[in-house]
């Protein structure tokens, strides 16, 4: 027996904002799994900002997507046929063969997940890479201490919404978030427990942050005006954990840096970028403390879900226009 699968290929590298013309959806025939392989039907595809960097042909911490080949990324699916008794048919698994309906994979490239603890989608969100990024960024890079004032940009997104709650749980004195709409700002304060939040479209970040500083830890998801604004309001010896710089991902030319770098000297700031995989030791610590809080509902997570592989490009584009609250995913039936 064979399986007809559909997969999205990158066919040209985008300049600026990606368009539908950069991608093609292609049909392929997958054989039944051989010994040591599994056939997975994907149910949840992860949609992440870092994928934009992989569309460029530049050296980075993950290789660029190859042209005319299936793209990849986090996904959760169900094993439909198995050549490995350790991963039987019906097992829900996390793997990296996203951007497609089905995947034929070596069984050692899939990780079973427990969908009784949390829904499958949580394993690409709060209990997956974004949750771990939030934890590692705050604890390892930001070195957050009890009583600290923490500022988080992109606060209503997958990483930011979890980072804010983790900061509160770890005893931050004050957690401030920025996001791009009034609804998101209300969600941060009313449901997630942020102490304050502002809509960056209401005025310059530097101006709106003024009443909330000085900031001990800035968790930067955005870069650009947010980074410059935060530097103005950092406390002496403050730490800036540079997680992402989404404001510049679609830029056609290098973006100018913050104009107030002299303050890094006068305030003795430490600015450090990081990649989630830099801190494998944080993984078990994170699951031990926050896994039960996810299961009990104390750690709140939200998802924005698009339906169907054909909406993958649209979902990806919406990351750059604020179309998601919490984790962006695509569901496949
Ligand atoms: N270093 C690592 O290991 C690592 C791991 C995971 C993620 N990241 C980075 O962390 C950041 C957040 O990732 P995520 O997965 O949680 O994505 P996300 O925050 O769920 O989605 C992106 C959000 O960014 C905001 N945004 C888009 N363009 C913006 C702009 N020009 N200015 C301000 N905000 C803008 C939008 O929200 P608004 O409505 O608020 O604008 C959008 O919803 C990204 O920069 C990502 O690359 C890094």
CSV table of C-alpha atoms and ligand atoms in Angstrom, one decimal:
chain,number,residue,atom,x,y,z
A,1,UNK,CA,0.0,0.0,0.0
A,2,UNK,CA,1.1,3.6,-0.6
A,3,UNK,CA,0.0,7.0,0.8
A,4,UNK,CA,-0.6,10.1,-1.1
A,5,UNK,CA,0.9,13.1,0.8
A,6,UNK,CA,1.0,16.8,0.1
A,7,UNK,CA,4.0,18.9,1.0
A,8,UNK,CA,5.0,22.5,0.7
A,9,UNK,CA,8.3,23.3,-1.1
A,10,UNK,CA,10.2,26.6,-1.2
A,11,UNK,CA,10.7,27.3,-4.9
A,12,UNK,CA,12.3,30.7,-4.8
A,13,UNK,CA,13.9,32.7,-2.0
A,14,UNK,CA,11.8,35.7,-0.9
A,15,UNK,CA,13.1,39.2,-0.9
A,16,UNK,CA,11.3,41.1,1.9
A,17,UNK,CA,7.9,39.7,2.8
A,18,UNK,CA,7.4,36.2,1.4
A,19,UNK,CA,4.5,35.8,-1.1
A,20,UNK,CA,2.6,32.7,-2.3
A,21,UNK,CA,4.8,32.7,-5.5
A,22,UNK,CA,7.8,31.6,-3.3
A,23,UNK,CA,6.1,28.3,-2.5
A,24,UNK,CA,4.5,25.3,-4.2
A,25,UNK,CA,2.4,22.5,-2.8
A,26,UNK,CA,3.3,19.2,-4.4
A,27,UNK,CA,1.9,15.7,-4.2
A,28,UNK,CA,4.1,12.7,-3.4
A,29,UNK,CA,3.6,9.0,-3.0
A,30,UNK,CA,5.0,7.5,0.3
A,31,UNK,CA,5.7,3.8,0.5
A,32,UNK,CA,4.8,1.8,3.6
A,33,UNK,CA,7.4,2.0,6.4
A,34,UNK,CA,10.3,-0.4,6.2
A,35,UNK,CA,11.7,-1.8,9.4
A,36,UNK,CA,12.8,1.0,11.7
A,37,UNK,CA,10.5,3.6,10.0
A,38,UNK,CA,7.1,5.1,10.8
A,39,UNK,CA,4.5,6.7,8.6
A,40,UNK,CA,3.0,9.7,10.5
A,41,UNK,CA,-0.1,11.6,9.6
A,42,UNK,CA,0.4,15.1,10.8
A,43,UNK,CA,-2.4,16.8,12.8
A,44,UNK,CA,-0.6,20.0,14.0
A,45,UNK,CA,2.0,22.0,12.1
A,46,UNK,CA,4.1,24.6,14.0
A,47,UNK,CA,4.3,28.0,12.4
A,48,UNK,CA,7.4,29.9,13.7
A,49,UNK,CA,9.1,33.2,12.9
A,50,UNK,CA,12.6,31.6,12.7
A,51,UNK,CA,11.4,29.9,9.5
A,52,UNK,CA,11.7,33.2,7.8
A,53,UNK,CA,15.5,33.2,8.3
A,54,UNK,CA,15.7,29.7,6.8
A,55,UNK,CA,14.2,31.0,3.6
A,56,UNK,CA,17.3,33.0,3.0
A,57,UNK,CA,20.5,31.4,1.6
A,58,UNK,CA,22.7,32.5,4.5
A,59,UNK,CA,24.7,30.6,7.1
A,60,UNK,CA,23.0,30.5,10.5
A,61,UNK,CA,22.4,28.2,13.4
A,62,UNK,CA,20.0,26.2,11.3
A,63,UNK,CA,20.7,25.5,7.6
A,64,UNK,CA,18.6,27.3,5.0
A,65,UNK,CA,15.6,25.5,3.5
A,66,UNK,CA,16.7,23.7,0.3
A,67,UNK,CA,14.8,24.8,-2.9
A,68,UNK,CA,12.4,22.3,-4.5
A,69,UNK,CA,12.4,20.1,-1.4
A,70,UNK,CA,9.9,19.7,1.4
A,71,UNK,CA,10.3,22.4,4.0
A,72,UNK,CA,10.5,21.3,7.6
A,73,UNK,CA,9.6,22.4,11.1
A,74,UNK,CA,8.0,21.2,14.3
A,75,UNK,CA,4.9,19.0,13.9
A,76,UNK,CA,2.8,16.6,15.9
A,77,UNK,CA,1.0,13.6,14.2
A,78,UNK,CA,-0.3,10.1,14.7
A,79,UNK,CA,1.6,7.0,13.6
A,80,UNK,CA,-0.5,5.3,10.9
A,81,UNK,CA,1.8,2.5,10.0
A,82,UNK,CA,4.9,1.3,11.8
A,83,UNK,CA,8.0,-0.7,11.2
A,84,UNK,CA,9.1,-0.3,14.9
A,85,UNK,CA,7.2,-2.1,17.7
A,86,UNK,CA,8.4,0.6,20.1
A,87,UNK,CA,6.4,3.2,18.3
A,88,UNK,CA,3.1,1.4,17.5
A,89,UNK,CA,0.2,2.6,15.2
A,90,UNK,CA,-1.8,5.2,17.1
A,91,UNK,CA,1.1,6.8,18.9
A,92,UNK,CA,1.1,10.6,19.0
A,93,UNK,CA,4.6,11.8,18.1
A,94,UNK,CA,6.5,15.1,17.9
A,95,UNK,CA,9.0,15.4,15.0
A,96,UNK,CA,10.5,17.9,12.6
A,97,UNK,CA,8.8,16.9,9.3
A,98,UNK,CA,6.3,19.8,9.3
A,99,UNK,CA,4.9,21.7,6.3
A,100,UNK,CA,3.3,18.5,4.9
A,101,UNK,CA,0.4,16.2,5.5
A,102,UNK,CA,2.3,12.9,6.1
A,103,UNK,CA,5.9,11.9,6.7
A,104,UNK,CA,7.8,8.7,6.4
A,105,UNK,CA,10.5,8.9,9.0
A,106,UNK,CA,13.1,6.8,10.9
A,107,UNK,CA,11.4,5.9,14.1
A,108,UNK,CA,14.3,7.5,16.1
A,109,UNK,CA,13.4,10.9,14.7
A,110,UNK,CA,10.0,10.9,16.4
A,111,UNK,CA,9.3,11.4,20.1
A,112,UNK,CA,6.1,10.1,21.6
A,113,UNK,CA,4.0,12.7,23.4
A,114,UNK,CA,1.4,12.2,26.1
A,115,UNK,CA,-1.9,13.8,24.9
A,116,UNK,CA,-3.6,12.9,28.2
A,117,UNK,CA,-1.3,15.6,29.9
A,118,UNK,CA,-1.9,18.3,27.3
A,119,UNK,CA,-3.3,18.5,23.8
A,120,UNK,CA,-1.0,17.5,20.9
A,121,UNK,CA,-0.5,21.2,19.9
A,122,UNK,CA,1.0,22.1,23.3
A,123,UNK,CA,4.1,20.1,22.3
A,124,UNK,CA,5.0,22.7,19.7
A,125,UNK,CA,4.0,25.5,22.0
A,126,UNK,CA,4.0,25.8,25.8
A,127,UNK,CA,5.5,22.4,26.3
A,128,UNK,CA,7.7,22.6,23.3
A,129,UNK,CA,10.4,24.9,21.9
A,130,UNK,CA,8.6,28.2,22.6
A,131,UNK,CA,8.0,27.3,26.3
A,132,UNK,CA,11.6,26.2,26.7
A,133,UNK,CA,12.9,29.3,25.0
A,134,UNK,CA,10.9,31.5,27.4
A,135,UNK,CA,12.3,29.6,30.4
A,136,UNK,CA,16.0,29.5,29.2
A,137,UNK,CA,15.9,33.1,28.1
A,138,UNK,CA,14.7,34.3,31.5
A,139,UNK,CA,16.7,32.1,33.8
A,140,UNK,CA,19.9,31.5,31.9
A,141,UNK,CA,20.4,34.6,29.8
A,142,UNK,CA,18.4,37.2,31.7
A,143,UNK,CA,19.4,35.7,35.0
A,144,UNK,CA,16.1,36.9,36.5
A,145,UNK,CA,16.1,37.2,40.3
A,146,UNK,CA,13.1,37.6,42.7
A,147,UNK,CA,11.9,41.1,42.8
A,148,UNK,CA,13.3,42.0,39.3
A,149,UNK,CA,11.3,44.3,37.0
A,150,UNK,CA,11.0,42.4,33.7
A,151,UNK,CA,9.9,43.8,30.3
A,152,UNK,CA,8.9,41.4,27.6
A,153,UNK,CA,8.2,42.5,24.0
A,154,UNK,CA,6.1,40.4,21.6
A,155,UNK,CA,4.4,39.6,24.9
A,156,UNK,CA,1.2,38.1,23.5
A,157,UNK,CA,3.0,35.7,21.2
A,158,UNK,CA,4.0,32.0,21.8
A,159,UNK,CA,7.2,32.8,23.7
A,160,UNK,CA,6.3,36.1,25.2
A,161,UNK,CA,3.0,35.0,26.8
A,162,UNK,CA,4.8,32.1,28.5
A,163,UNK,CA,7.8,34.2,29.5
A,164,UNK,CA,5.6,36.7,31.3
A,165,UNK,CA,3.9,33.9,33.3
A,166,UNK,CA,7.1,32.2,34.1
A,167,UNK,CA,8.6,35.5,35.3
A,168,UNK,CA,5.7,36.0,37.7
A,169,UNK,CA,5.9,32.4,38.9
A,170,UNK,CA,9.7,32.9,39.6
A,171,UNK,CA,9.0,35.9,41.7
A,172,UNK,CA,9.5,38.9,39.5
A,173,UNK,CA,8.5,42.1,41.2
A,174,UNK,CA,6.9,43.6,38.1
A,175,UNK,CA,6.2,42.2,34.7
A,176,UNK,CA,5.5,44.6,31.8
A,177,UNK,CA,4.5,43.5,28.3
A,178,UNK,CA,4.2,45.2,24.9
A,179,UNK,CA,2.0,44.0,22.1
A,180,UNK,CA,0.3,45.3,19.0
A,181,UNK,CA,-3.4,45.6,19.9
A,182,UNK,CA,-5.7,46.7,22.7
A,183,UNK,CA,-7.2,43.1,22.9
A,184,UNK,CA,-3.7,41.6,23.3
A,185,UNK,CA,-2.8,44.2,26.0
A,186,UNK,CA,-6.0,43.3,27.9
A,187,UNK,CA,-5.3,39.6,27.7
A,188,UNK,CA,-1.8,40.1,29.1
A,189,UNK,CA,-3.1,42.0,32.2
A,190,UNK,CA,-6.5,40.4,32.8
A,191,UNK,CA,-5.8,36.8,32.1
A,192,UNK,CA,-2.0,36.2,32.2
A,193,UNK,CA,-1.2,38.3,35.3
A,194,UNK,CA,1.2,40.8,33.7
A,195,UNK,CA,1.4,43.9,36.0
A,196,UNK,CA,1.2,46.3,33.1
A,197,UNK,CA,1.2,46.2,29.4
A,198,UNK,CA,1.0,48.7,26.5
A,199,UNK,CA,0.2,48.8,22.8
A,200,UNK,CA,3.3,49.8,20.9
A,201,UNK,CA,1.1,51.3,18.2
A,202,UNK,CA,-0.1,53.9,20.7
A,203,UNK,CA,3.2,55.7,20.8
A,204,UNK,CA,7.0,55.3,21.0
A,205,UNK,CA,8.2,52.4,23.1
A,206,UNK,CA,10.6,54.6,24.9
A,207,UNK,CA,7.8,56.9,26.0
A,208,UNK,CA,5.3,54.3,27.0
A,209,UNK,CA,7.9,52.3,29.0
A,210,UNK,CA,9.0,55.4,30.9
A,211,UNK,CA,6.5,55.0,33.7
A,212,UNK,CA,7.3,51.3,34.3
A,213,UNK,CA,11.1,51.3,34.6
A,214,UNK,CA,13.8,50.9,35.6
A,215,UNK,CA,13.9,47.4,34.0
A,216,UNK,CA,16.2,44.8,35.4
A,217,UNK,CA,15.6,42.2,32.6
A,218,UNK,CA,14.5,42.9,29.1
A,219,UNK,CA,13.3,39.8,27.1
A,220,UNK,CA,13.6,41.0,23.6
A,221,UNK,CA,11.5,39.3,20.9
A,222,UNK,CA,11.2,42.3,18.6
A,223,UNK,CA,14.5,44.3,18.3
A,224,UNK,CA,14.4,47.7,16.5
A,225,UNK,CA,12.5,50.4,18.3
A,226,UNK,CA,11.8,48.0,21.2
A,227,UNK,CA,15.4,47.4,21.9
A,228,UNK,CA,16.3,51.0,21.7
A,229,UNK,CA,13.3,51.9,23.9
A,230,UNK,CA,14.3,49.3,26.5
A,231,UNK,CA,17.9,50.5,26.7
A,232,UNK,CA,16.7,54.0,27.7
A,233,UNK,CA,14.9,52.5,30.7
A,234,UNK,CA,17.2,49.7,31.8
A,235,UNK,CA,18.4,49.7,35.4
A,236,UNK,CA,22.2,49.8,36.1
A,237,UNK,CA,23.6,46.3,35.5
A,238,UNK,CA,20.4,45.3,33.7
A,239,UNK,CA,20.4,42.2,31.4
A,240,UNK,CA,18.9,42.0,27.9
A,241,UNK,CA,18.2,38.5,26.7
A,242,UNK,CA,17.9,38.8,22.9
A,243,UNK,CA,15.6,36.1,21.8
A,244,UNK,CA,14.4,37.4,18.5
A,245,UNK,CA,14.2,40.5,16.3
A,246,UNK,CA,11.0,40.0,14.3
A,247,UNK,CA,10.7,43.6,13.4
A,248,UNK,CA,13.6,43.1,11.0
A,249,UNK,CA,13.0,39.6,9.6
A,250,UNK,CA,11.4,40.8,6.3
A,251,UNK,CA,13.7,43.8,5.9
A,252,UNK,CA,15.3,44.1,2.5
A,253,UNK,CA,18.4,45.8,3.8
A,254,UNK,CA,20.2,45.6,7.2
A,255,UNK,CA,18.3,47.6,9.9
A,256,UNK,CA,20.0,50.3,11.8
A,257,UNK,CA,21.0,49.4,15.4
A,258,UNK,CA,19.9,51.2,18.5
A,259,UNK,CA,21.1,54.8,18.6
A,260,UNK,CA,21.6,54.8,22.3
A,261,UNK,CA,24.4,52.2,22.6
A,262,UNK,CA,26.4,54.6,24.8
A,263,UNK,CA,24.0,53.8,27.6
A,264,UNK,CA,25.2,50.2,27.5
A,265,UNK,CA,28.4,51.6,29.0
A,266,UNK,CA,27.0,54.1,31.4
A,267,UNK,CA,24.5,51.6,32.8
A,268,UNK,CA,26.9,48.6,32.6
A,269,UNK,CA,24.3,46.6,30.7
A,270,UNK,CA,24.8,43.0,29.4
A,271,UNK,CA,23.2,42.2,26.1
A,272,UNK,CA,23.3,38.5,25.2
A,273,UNK,CA,21.6,36.6,22.3
A,274,UNK,CA,20.8,33.0,22.7
A,275,UNK,CA,19.4,29.9,20.9
A,276,UNK,CA,17.0,27.7,22.8
A,277,UNK,CA,19.3,24.7,22.2
A,278,UNK,CA,22.2,26.3,24.0
A,279,UNK,CA,20.6,25.3,27.3
A,280,UNK,CA,19.8,21.5,27.3
A,281,UNK,CA,20.1,21.5,31.1
A,282,UNK,CA,17.1,23.8,31.3
A,283,UNK,CA,14.8,21.3,29.7
A,284,UNK,CA,14.1,18.9,32.5
A,285,UNK,CA,14.1,21.7,35.0
A,286,UNK,CA,11.4,23.5,32.9
A,287,UNK,CA,9.2,20.4,32.5
A,288,UNK,CA,9.5,19.5,36.2
A,289,UNK,CA,8.3,22.9,37.4
A,290,UNK,CA,6.0,24.0,34.6
A,291,UNK,CA,4.6,20.7,33.2
A,292,UNK,CA,2.3,20.3,36.2
A,293,UNK,CA,1.2,24.0,35.9
A,294,UNK,CA,0.3,23.4,32.3
A,295,UNK,CA,-1.7,20.2,33.1
A,296,UNK,CA,-3.5,22.0,36.0
A,297,UNK,CA,-4.4,25.0,33.8
A,298,UNK,CA,-2.4,27.5,36.1
A,299,UNK,CA,-0.1,28.3,33.2
A,300,UNK,CA,-2.4,29.7,30.6
A,301,UNK,CA,-1.7,29.2,26.9
A,302,UNK,CA,-3.6,30.2,23.8
A,303,UNK,CA,-3.3,29.2,20.2
A,304,UNK,CA,-4.3,30.7,16.9
A,305,UNK,CA,-5.1,27.9,14.5
A,306,UNK,CA,-5.6,28.0,10.8
A,307,UNK,CA,-7.2,24.9,9.2
A,308,UNK,CA,-5.6,22.9,6.4
A,309,UNK,CA,-2.2,22.7,4.6
A,310,UNK,CA,-3.4,25.3,2.0
A,311,UNK,CA,-3.5,28.0,4.7
A,312,UNK,CA,0.1,27.4,5.9
A,313,UNK,CA,1.6,30.3,3.9
A,314,UNK,CA,-1.2,32.6,5.1
A,315,UNK,CA,-0.6,31.6,8.7
A,316,UNK,CA,3.1,32.1,8.3
A,317,UNK,CA,2.6,35.6,6.9
A,318,UNK,CA,0.2,36.5,9.7
A,319,UNK,CA,3.1,36.2,12.3
A,320,UNK,CA,4.4,39.4,10.8
A,321,UNK,CA,1.2,41.3,11.0
A,322,UNK,CA,0.2,40.3,14.5
A,323,UNK,CA,-2.4,37.8,13.4
A,324,UNK,CA,-1.7,35.4,16.2
A,325,UNK,CA,-2.4,35.5,19.9
A,326,UNK,CA,-0.3,32.8,21.6
A,327,UNK,CA,1.1,30.0,19.5
A,328,UNK,CA,0.4,30.0,15.7
A,329,UNK,CA,-0.4,26.6,14.4
A,330,UNK,CA,-2.0,24.9,11.4
A,331,UNK,CA,-4.4,22.0,12.0
A,332,UNK,CA,-4.8,19.2,9.6
A,333,UNK,CA,-7.8,16.9,9.8
B,1,LIG,N1,16.4,32.4,20.2
B,1,LIG,C1,15.6,31.3,20.1
B,1,LIG,O1,16.0,30.2,20.4
B,1,LIG,C2,14.2,31.5,19.7
B,1,LIG,C3,13.2,30.5,19.8
B,1,LIG,C4,11.9,30.7,19.5
B,1,LIG,C5,11.5,32.0,19.1
B,1,LIG,N2,12.5,33.0,18.9
B,1,LIG,C6,12.1,34.3,18.5
B,1,LIG,O2,11.2,34.8,19.5
B,1,LIG,C7,10.3,35.7,18.9
B,1,LIG,C8,8.9,35.3,19.3
B,1,LIG,O3,8.7,34.0,18.6
B,1,LIG,P1,7.2,33.3,18.7
B,1,LIG,O4,7.3,32.0,18.2
B,1,LIG,O5,6.8,33.5,20.1
B,1,LIG,O6,6.4,34.2,17.8
B,1,LIG,P2,5.1,35.0,18.2
B,1,LIG,O7,5.5,36.1,19.2
B,1,LIG,O8,4.0,34.1,18.6
B,1,LIG,O9,4.6,35.7,16.8
B,1,LIG,C9,5.1,36.8,16.3
B,1,LIG,C10,4.5,38.1,16.9
B,1,LIG,O10,5.5,39.1,16.7
B,1,LIG,C11,4.8,40.4,16.7
B,1,LIG,N3,5.4,41.2,15.7
B,1,LIG,C12,5.5,41.0,14.3
B,1,LIG,N4,6.1,42.0,13.7
B,1,LIG,C13,6.3,42.9,14.7
B,1,LIG,C14,6.9,44.2,14.7
B,1,LIG,N5,7.4,44.8,13.5
B,1,LIG,N6,7.1,44.9,15.8
B,1,LIG,C15,6.6,44.4,17.0
B,1,LIG,N7,6.0,43.1,17.1
B,1,LIG,C16,5.9,42.4,15.9
B,1,LIG,C17,3.3,40.1,16.4
B,1,LIG,O11,2.6,40.4,17.6
B,1,LIG,P3,2.0,41.9,17.8
B,1,LIG,O12,0.5,41.9,17.5
B,1,LIG,O13,2.3,42.1,19.3
B,1,LIG,O14,2.7,42.8,16.9
B,1,LIG,C18,3.3,38.6,16.2
B,1,LIG,O15,2.1,38.0,16.7
B,1,LIG,C19,10.6,35.8,17.5
B,1,LIG,O16,11.5,36.9,17.2
B,1,LIG,C20,11.4,34.5,17.2
B,1,LIG,O17,12.2,34.5,16.1
B,1,LIG,C21,13.8,32.8,19.3
